mmCIF file of C-alpha atoms in Angstrom:
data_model
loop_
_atom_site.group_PDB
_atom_site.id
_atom_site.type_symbol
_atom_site.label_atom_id
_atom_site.label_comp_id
_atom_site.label_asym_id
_atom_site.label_seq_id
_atom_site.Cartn_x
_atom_site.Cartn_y
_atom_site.Cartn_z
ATOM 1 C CA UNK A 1 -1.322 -6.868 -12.799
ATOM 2 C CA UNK A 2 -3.532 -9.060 -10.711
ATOM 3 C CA UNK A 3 -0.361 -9.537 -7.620
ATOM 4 C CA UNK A 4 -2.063 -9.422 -4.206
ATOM 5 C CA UNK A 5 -0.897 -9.418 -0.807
ATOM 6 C CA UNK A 6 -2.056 -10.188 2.519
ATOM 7 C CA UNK A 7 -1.593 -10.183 5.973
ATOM 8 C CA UNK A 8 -3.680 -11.327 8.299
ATOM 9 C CA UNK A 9 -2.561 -10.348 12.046
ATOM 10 C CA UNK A 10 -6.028 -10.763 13.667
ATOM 11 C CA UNK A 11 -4.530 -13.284 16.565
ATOM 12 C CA UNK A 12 -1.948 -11.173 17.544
ATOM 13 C CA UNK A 13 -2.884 -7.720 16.862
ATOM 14 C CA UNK A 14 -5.852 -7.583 16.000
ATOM 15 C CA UNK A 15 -6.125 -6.856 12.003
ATOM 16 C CA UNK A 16 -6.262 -8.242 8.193
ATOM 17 C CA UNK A 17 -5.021 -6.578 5.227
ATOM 18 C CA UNK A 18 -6.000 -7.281 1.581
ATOM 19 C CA UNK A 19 -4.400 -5.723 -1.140
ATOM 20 C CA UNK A 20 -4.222 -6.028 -5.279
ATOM 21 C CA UNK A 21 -2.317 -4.070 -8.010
ATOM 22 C CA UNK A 22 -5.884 -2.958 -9.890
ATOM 23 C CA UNK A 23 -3.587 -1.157 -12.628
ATOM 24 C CA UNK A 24 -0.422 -1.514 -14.671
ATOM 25 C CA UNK A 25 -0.053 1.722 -16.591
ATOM 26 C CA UNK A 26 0.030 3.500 -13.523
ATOM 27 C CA UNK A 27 0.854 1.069 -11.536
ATOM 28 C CA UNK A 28 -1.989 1.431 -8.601
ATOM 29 C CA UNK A 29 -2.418 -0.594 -5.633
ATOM 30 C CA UNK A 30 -5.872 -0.961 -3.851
ATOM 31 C CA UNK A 31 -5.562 -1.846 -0.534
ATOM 32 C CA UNK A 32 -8.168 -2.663 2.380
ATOM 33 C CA UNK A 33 -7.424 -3.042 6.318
ATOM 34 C CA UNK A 34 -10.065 -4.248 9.079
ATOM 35 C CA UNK A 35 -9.838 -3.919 12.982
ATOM 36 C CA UNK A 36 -11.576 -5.720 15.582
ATOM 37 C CA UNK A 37 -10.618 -2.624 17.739
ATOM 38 C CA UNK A 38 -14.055 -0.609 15.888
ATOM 39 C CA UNK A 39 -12.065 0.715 12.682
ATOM 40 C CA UNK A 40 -11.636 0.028 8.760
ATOM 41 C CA UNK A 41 -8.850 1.824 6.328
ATOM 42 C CA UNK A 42 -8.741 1.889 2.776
ATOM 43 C CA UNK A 43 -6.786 3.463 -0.071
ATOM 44 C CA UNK A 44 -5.852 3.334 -3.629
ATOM 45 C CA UNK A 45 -2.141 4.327 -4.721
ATOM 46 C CA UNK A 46 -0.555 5.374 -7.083
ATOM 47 C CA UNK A 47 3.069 6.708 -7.287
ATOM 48 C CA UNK A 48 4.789 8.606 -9.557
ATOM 49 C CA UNK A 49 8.795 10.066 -8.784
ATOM 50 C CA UNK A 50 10.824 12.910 -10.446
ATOM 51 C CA UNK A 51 14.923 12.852 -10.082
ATOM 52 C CA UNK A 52 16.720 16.264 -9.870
ATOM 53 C CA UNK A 53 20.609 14.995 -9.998
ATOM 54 C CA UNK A 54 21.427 13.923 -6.338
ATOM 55 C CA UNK A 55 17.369 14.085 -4.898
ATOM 56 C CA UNK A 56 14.396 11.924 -5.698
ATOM 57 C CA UNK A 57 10.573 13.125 -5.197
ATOM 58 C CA UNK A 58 8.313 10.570 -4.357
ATOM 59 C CA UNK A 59 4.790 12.355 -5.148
ATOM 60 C CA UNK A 60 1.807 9.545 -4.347
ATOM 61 C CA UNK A 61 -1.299 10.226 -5.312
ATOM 62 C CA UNK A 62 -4.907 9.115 -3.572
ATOM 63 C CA UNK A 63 -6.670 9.217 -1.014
ATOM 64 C CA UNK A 64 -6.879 7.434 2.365
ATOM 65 C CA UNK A 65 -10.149 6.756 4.381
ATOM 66 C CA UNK A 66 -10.809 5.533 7.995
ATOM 67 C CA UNK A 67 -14.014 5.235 9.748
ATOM 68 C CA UNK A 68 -14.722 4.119 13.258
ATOM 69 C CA UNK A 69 -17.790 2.061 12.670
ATOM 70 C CA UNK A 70 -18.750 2.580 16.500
ATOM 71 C CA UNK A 71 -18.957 6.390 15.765
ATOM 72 C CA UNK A 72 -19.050 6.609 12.164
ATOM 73 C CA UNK A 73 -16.611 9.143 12.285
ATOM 74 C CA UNK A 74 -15.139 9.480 8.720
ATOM 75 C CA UNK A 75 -11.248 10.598 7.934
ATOM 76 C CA UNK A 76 -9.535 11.181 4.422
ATOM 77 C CA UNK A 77 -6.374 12.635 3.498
ATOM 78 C CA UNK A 78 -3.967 12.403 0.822
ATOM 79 C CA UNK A 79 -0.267 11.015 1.231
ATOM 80 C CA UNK A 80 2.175 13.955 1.224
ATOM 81 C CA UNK A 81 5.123 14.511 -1.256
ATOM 82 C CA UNK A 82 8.311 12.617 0.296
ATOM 83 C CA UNK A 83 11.722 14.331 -1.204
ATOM 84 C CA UNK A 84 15.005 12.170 -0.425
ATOM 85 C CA UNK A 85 17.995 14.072 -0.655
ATOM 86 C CA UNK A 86 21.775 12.418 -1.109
ATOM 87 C CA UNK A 87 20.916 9.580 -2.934
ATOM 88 C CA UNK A 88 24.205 9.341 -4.982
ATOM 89 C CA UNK A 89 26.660 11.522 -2.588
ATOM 90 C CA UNK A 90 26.896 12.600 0.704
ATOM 91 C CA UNK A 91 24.400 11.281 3.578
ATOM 92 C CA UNK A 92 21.121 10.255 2.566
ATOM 93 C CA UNK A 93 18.172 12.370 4.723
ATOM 94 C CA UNK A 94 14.693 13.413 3.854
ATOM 95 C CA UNK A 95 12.712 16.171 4.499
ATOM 96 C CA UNK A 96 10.760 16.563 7.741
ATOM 97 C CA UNK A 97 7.139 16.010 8.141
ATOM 98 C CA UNK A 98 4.501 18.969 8.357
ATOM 99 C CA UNK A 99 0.616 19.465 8.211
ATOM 100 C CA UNK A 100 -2.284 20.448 10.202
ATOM 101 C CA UNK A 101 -5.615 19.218 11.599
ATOM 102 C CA UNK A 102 -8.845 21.824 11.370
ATOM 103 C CA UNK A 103 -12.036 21.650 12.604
ATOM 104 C CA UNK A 104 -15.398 21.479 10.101
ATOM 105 C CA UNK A 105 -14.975 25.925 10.060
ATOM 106 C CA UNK A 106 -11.279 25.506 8.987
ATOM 107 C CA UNK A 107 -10.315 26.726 12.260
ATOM 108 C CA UNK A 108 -6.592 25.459 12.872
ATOM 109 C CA UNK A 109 -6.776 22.939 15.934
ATOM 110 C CA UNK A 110 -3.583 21.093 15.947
ATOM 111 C CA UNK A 111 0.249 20.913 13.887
ATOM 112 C CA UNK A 112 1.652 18.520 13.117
ATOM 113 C CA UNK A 113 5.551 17.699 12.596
ATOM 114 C CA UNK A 114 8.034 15.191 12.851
ATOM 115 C CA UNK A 115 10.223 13.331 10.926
ATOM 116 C CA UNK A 116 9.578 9.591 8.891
ATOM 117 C CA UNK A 117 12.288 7.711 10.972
ATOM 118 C CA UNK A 118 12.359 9.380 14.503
ATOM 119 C CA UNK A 119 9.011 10.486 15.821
ATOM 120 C CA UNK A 120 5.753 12.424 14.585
ATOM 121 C CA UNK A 121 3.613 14.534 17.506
ATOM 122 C CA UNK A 122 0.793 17.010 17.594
ATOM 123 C CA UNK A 123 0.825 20.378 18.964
ATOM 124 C CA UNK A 124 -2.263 22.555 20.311
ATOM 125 C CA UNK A 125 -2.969 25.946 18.451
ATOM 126 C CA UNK A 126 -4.248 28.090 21.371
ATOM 127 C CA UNK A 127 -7.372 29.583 20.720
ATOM 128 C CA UNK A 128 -8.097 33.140 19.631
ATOM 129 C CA UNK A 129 -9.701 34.279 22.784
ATOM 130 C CA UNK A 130 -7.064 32.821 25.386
ATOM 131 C CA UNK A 131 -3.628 32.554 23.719
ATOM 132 C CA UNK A 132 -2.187 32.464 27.220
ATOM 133 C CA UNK A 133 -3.877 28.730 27.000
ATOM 134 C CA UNK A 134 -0.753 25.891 27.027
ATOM 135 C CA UNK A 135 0.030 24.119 24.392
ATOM 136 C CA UNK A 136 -0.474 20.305 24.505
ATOM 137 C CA UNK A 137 2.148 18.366 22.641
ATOM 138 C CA UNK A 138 1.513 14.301 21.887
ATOM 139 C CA UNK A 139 3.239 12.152 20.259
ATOM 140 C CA UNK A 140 1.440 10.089 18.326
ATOM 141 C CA UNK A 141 4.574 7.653 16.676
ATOM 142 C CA UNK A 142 7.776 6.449 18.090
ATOM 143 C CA UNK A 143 9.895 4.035 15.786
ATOM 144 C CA UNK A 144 11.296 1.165 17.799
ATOM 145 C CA UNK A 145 14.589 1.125 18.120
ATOM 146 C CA UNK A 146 16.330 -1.487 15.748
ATOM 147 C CA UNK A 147 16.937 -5.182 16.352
ATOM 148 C CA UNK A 148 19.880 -6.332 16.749
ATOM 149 C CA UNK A 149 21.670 -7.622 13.473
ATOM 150 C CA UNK A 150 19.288 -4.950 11.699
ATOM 151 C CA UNK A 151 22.449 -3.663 9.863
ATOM 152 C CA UNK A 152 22.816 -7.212 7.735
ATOM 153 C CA UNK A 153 19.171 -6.645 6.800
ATOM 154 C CA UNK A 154 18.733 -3.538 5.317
ATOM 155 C CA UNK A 155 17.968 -1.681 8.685
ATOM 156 C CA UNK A 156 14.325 -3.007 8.032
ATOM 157 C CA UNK A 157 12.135 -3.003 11.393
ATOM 158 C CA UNK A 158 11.447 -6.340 12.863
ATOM 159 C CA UNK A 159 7.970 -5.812 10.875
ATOM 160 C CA UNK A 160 9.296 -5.258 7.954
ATOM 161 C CA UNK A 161 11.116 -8.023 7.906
ATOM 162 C CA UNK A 162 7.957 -10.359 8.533
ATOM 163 C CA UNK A 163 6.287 -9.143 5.636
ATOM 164 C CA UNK A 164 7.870 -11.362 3.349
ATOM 165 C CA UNK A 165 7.738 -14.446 5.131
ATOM 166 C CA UNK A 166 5.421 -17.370 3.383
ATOM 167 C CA UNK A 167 2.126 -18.475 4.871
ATOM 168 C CA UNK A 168 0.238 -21.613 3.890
ATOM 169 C CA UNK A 169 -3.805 -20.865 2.452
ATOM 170 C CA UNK A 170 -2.772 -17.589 0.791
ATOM 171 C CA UNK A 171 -3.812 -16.509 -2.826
ATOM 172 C CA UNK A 172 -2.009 -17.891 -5.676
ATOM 173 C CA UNK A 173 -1.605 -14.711 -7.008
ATOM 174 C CA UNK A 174 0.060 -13.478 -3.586
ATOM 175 C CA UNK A 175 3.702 -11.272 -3.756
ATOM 176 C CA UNK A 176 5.334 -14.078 -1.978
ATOM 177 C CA UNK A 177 4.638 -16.705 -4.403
ATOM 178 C CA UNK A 178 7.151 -14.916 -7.194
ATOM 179 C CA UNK A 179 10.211 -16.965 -7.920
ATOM 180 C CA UNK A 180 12.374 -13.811 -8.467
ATOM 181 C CA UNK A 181 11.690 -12.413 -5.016
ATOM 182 C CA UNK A 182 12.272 -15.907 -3.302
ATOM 183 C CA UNK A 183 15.488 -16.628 -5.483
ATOM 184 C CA UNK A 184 16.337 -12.740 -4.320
ATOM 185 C CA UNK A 185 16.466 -14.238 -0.437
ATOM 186 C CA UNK A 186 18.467 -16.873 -1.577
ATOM 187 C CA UNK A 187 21.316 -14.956 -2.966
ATOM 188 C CA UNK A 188 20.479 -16.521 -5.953
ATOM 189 C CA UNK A 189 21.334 -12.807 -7.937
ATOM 190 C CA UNK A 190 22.067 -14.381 -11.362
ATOM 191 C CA UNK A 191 18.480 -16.589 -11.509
ATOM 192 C CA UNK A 192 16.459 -14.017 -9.602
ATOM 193 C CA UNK A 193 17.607 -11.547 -12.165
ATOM 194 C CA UNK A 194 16.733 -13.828 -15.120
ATOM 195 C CA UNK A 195 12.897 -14.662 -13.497
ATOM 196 C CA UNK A 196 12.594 -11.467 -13.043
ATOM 197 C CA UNK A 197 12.641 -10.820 -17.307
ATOM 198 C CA UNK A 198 10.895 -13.766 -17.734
ATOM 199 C CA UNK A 199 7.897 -12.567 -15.518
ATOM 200 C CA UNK A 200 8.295 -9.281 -16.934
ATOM 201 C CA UNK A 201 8.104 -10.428 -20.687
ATOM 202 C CA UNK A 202 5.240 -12.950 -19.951
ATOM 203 C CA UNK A 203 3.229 -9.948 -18.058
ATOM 204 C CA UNK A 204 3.791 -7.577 -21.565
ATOM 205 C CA UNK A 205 2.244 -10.789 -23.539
ATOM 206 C CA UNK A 206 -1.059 -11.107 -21.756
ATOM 207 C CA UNK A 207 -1.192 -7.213 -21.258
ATOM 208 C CA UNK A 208 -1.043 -7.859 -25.490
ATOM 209 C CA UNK A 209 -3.621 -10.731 -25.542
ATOM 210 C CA UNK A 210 -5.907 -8.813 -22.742
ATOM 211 C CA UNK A 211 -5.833 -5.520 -25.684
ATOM 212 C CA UNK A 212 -6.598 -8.118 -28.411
ATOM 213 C CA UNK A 213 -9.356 -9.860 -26.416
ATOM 214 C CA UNK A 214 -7.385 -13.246 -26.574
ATOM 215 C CA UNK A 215 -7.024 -13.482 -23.379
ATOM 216 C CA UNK A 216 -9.613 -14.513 -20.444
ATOM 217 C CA UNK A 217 -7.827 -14.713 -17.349
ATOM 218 C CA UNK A 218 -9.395 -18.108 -16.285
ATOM 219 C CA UNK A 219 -12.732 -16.959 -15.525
ATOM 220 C CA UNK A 220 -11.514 -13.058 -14.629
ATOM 221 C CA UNK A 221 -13.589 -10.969 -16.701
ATOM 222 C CA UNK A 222 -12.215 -8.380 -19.067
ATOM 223 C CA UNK A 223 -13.802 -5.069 -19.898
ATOM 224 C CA UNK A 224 -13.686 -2.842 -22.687
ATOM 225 C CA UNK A 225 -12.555 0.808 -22.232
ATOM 226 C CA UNK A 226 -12.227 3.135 -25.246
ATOM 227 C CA UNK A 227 -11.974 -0.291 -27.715
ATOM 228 C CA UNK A 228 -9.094 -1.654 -24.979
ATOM 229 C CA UNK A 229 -9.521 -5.036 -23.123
ATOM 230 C CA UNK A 230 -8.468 -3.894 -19.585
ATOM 231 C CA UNK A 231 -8.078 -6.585 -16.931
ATOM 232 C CA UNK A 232 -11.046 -5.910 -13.843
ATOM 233 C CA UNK A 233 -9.805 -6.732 -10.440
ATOM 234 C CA UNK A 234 -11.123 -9.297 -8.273
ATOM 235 C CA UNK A 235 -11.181 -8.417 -4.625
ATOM 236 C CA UNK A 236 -11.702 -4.434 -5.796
ATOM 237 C CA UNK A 237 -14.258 -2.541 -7.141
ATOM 238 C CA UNK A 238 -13.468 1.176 -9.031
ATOM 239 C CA UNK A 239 -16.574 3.632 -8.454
ATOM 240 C CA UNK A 240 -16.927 7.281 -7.339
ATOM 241 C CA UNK A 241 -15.517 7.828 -4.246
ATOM 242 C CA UNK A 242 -18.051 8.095 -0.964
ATOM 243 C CA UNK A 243 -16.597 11.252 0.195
ATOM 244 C CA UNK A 244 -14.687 13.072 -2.057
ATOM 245 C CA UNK A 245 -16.536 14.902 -4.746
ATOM 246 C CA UNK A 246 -16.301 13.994 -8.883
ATOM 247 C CA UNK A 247 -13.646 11.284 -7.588
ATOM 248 C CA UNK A 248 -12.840 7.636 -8.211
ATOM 249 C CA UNK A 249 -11.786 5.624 -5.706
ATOM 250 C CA UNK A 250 -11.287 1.525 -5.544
ATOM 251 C CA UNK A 251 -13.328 -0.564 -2.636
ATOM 252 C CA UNK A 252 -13.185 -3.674 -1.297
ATOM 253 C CA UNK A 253 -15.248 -6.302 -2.425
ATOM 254 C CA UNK A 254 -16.299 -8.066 1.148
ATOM 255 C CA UNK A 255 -14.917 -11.340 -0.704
ATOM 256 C CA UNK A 256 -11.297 -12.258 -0.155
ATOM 257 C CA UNK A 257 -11.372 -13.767 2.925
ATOM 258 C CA UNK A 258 -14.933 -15.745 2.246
ATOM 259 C CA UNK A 259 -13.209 -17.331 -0.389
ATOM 260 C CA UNK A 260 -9.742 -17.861 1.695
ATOM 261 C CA UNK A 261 -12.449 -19.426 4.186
ATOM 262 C CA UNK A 262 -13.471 -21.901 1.325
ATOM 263 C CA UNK A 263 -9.734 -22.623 0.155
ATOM 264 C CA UNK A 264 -11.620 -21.781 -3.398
ATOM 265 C CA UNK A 265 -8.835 -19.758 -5.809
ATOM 266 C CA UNK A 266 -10.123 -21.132 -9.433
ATOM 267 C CA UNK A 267 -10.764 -17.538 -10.368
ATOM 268 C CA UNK A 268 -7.057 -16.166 -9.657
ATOM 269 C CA UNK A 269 -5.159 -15.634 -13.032
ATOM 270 C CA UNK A 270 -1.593 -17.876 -13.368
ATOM 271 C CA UNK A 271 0.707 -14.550 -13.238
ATOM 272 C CA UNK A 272 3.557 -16.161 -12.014
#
């Protein structure tokens, strides 16, 4: 609880992202993404999976928002349910895609399809008074075809792969900074696997101390829910959400990168 992670492509591509796991028990992730091309994305989530012998269902919960601050147009959805099929025998595939895009009367405007490694498009639903009118069809994703050498790495994309790669300034707190992930891209199996307990164990003892209000996090504050001590996050703030009635929903601060800006981290907890 308290791991971050960011990535801050604004020279390149033109974006930041800022993320935190908020919560442990589920395990929920808060994350936050700004443009300079005129747009902002946020989301909480949280995901929970179900096994049925030879399949897998991924079911994530949440909800996703992005606005275009030039025209304040607002967009939320929810992640769909992801089923993975031939996980122990026989070749590994998952279902295909499927959903549609309405307009504010719940007329039916577009479908959409596609599958999660291939390509996902958009296809016109012809209106009611001309259904002689054609059918536009966009694709809106293409995956890239993979790098060379991709097979030694997992198959990950050539972004996928950067993910993980260390950057100098970052939080203390940040996913790159644990000892069993960087022993992991060693080949270090045997050490990684023992830092991995001992991160695990020490993460079960402050969850204790947090419960038994022995614990202050540095200068993190605690809260208490229902006569628990809870840890709050730092860079995310739970509230009801802006859109979405009678629902919570985690927001960004505005404060992660002022205090990257500063180099000042004395608040971040030691979790590693």
């Amino acid at each position: 609880m308290g791991e971050t992670y960011e990535w801050d492509r604004m020279e390149d591509l033109g974006w930041r992202y800022i993320s935190e796991q908020v919560s442990h028990h589920p395990p929920t992730a808060a994350t936050h993404c700004e443009s300079t091309a005129g747009w902002v994305c946020w989301q909480d989530l949280t995901m929970h999976s179900h096994w049925h012998m030879n399949t897998c269902d991924f079911d994530p919960t949440g909800i996703t928002h992005l606005k275009f601050t030039e025209s304040g147009h607002h967009y939320t959805w929810r992640k769909v349910s992801t089923i993975v099929h031939n996980l122990i025998m026989g070749k590994l595939w998952v279902d295909q895609v499927k959903g549609a895009v309405s307009d504010s009367t719940g007329q039916m405007k577009w479908t959409l399809s596609g599958t999660w490694d291939e390509e996902f498009y958009a296809t016109s639903v012809s209106s009611q008074t001309n259904k002689s009118e054609p059918k536009l069809i966009e694709v809106l994703w293409k995956s890239k075809p993979p790098v060379p050498g991709a097979d030694k790495y997992y198959n990950m994309t050539e972004f996928a792969c950067q993910l993980n790669e260390m950057e100098f300034g970052i939080a203390p707190t940040d996913s790159r900074f644990r000892p069993d992930q960087r022993l992991m891209e060693e080949c270090l199996w045997d050490a990684a696997n023992l830092e991995k307990v001992r991160l695990e164990e020490k993460q079960r003892n402050s969850e204790k101390r947090w419960e038994r209000g022995e614990e202050d996090m540095k200068s993190v504050d605690v809260l208490s829910v229902q006569s628990r001590q809870i840890y709050t996050p730092l860079w995310f703030q739970k509230g009801m959400d802006e859109i979405i009635p009678k629902t919570s929903s985690y927001k960004y601060t505005e404060k992660y990168w002022e205090q990257k800006k500063m180099k000042l981290w004395n608040m971040c907890p030691k979790i590693y």
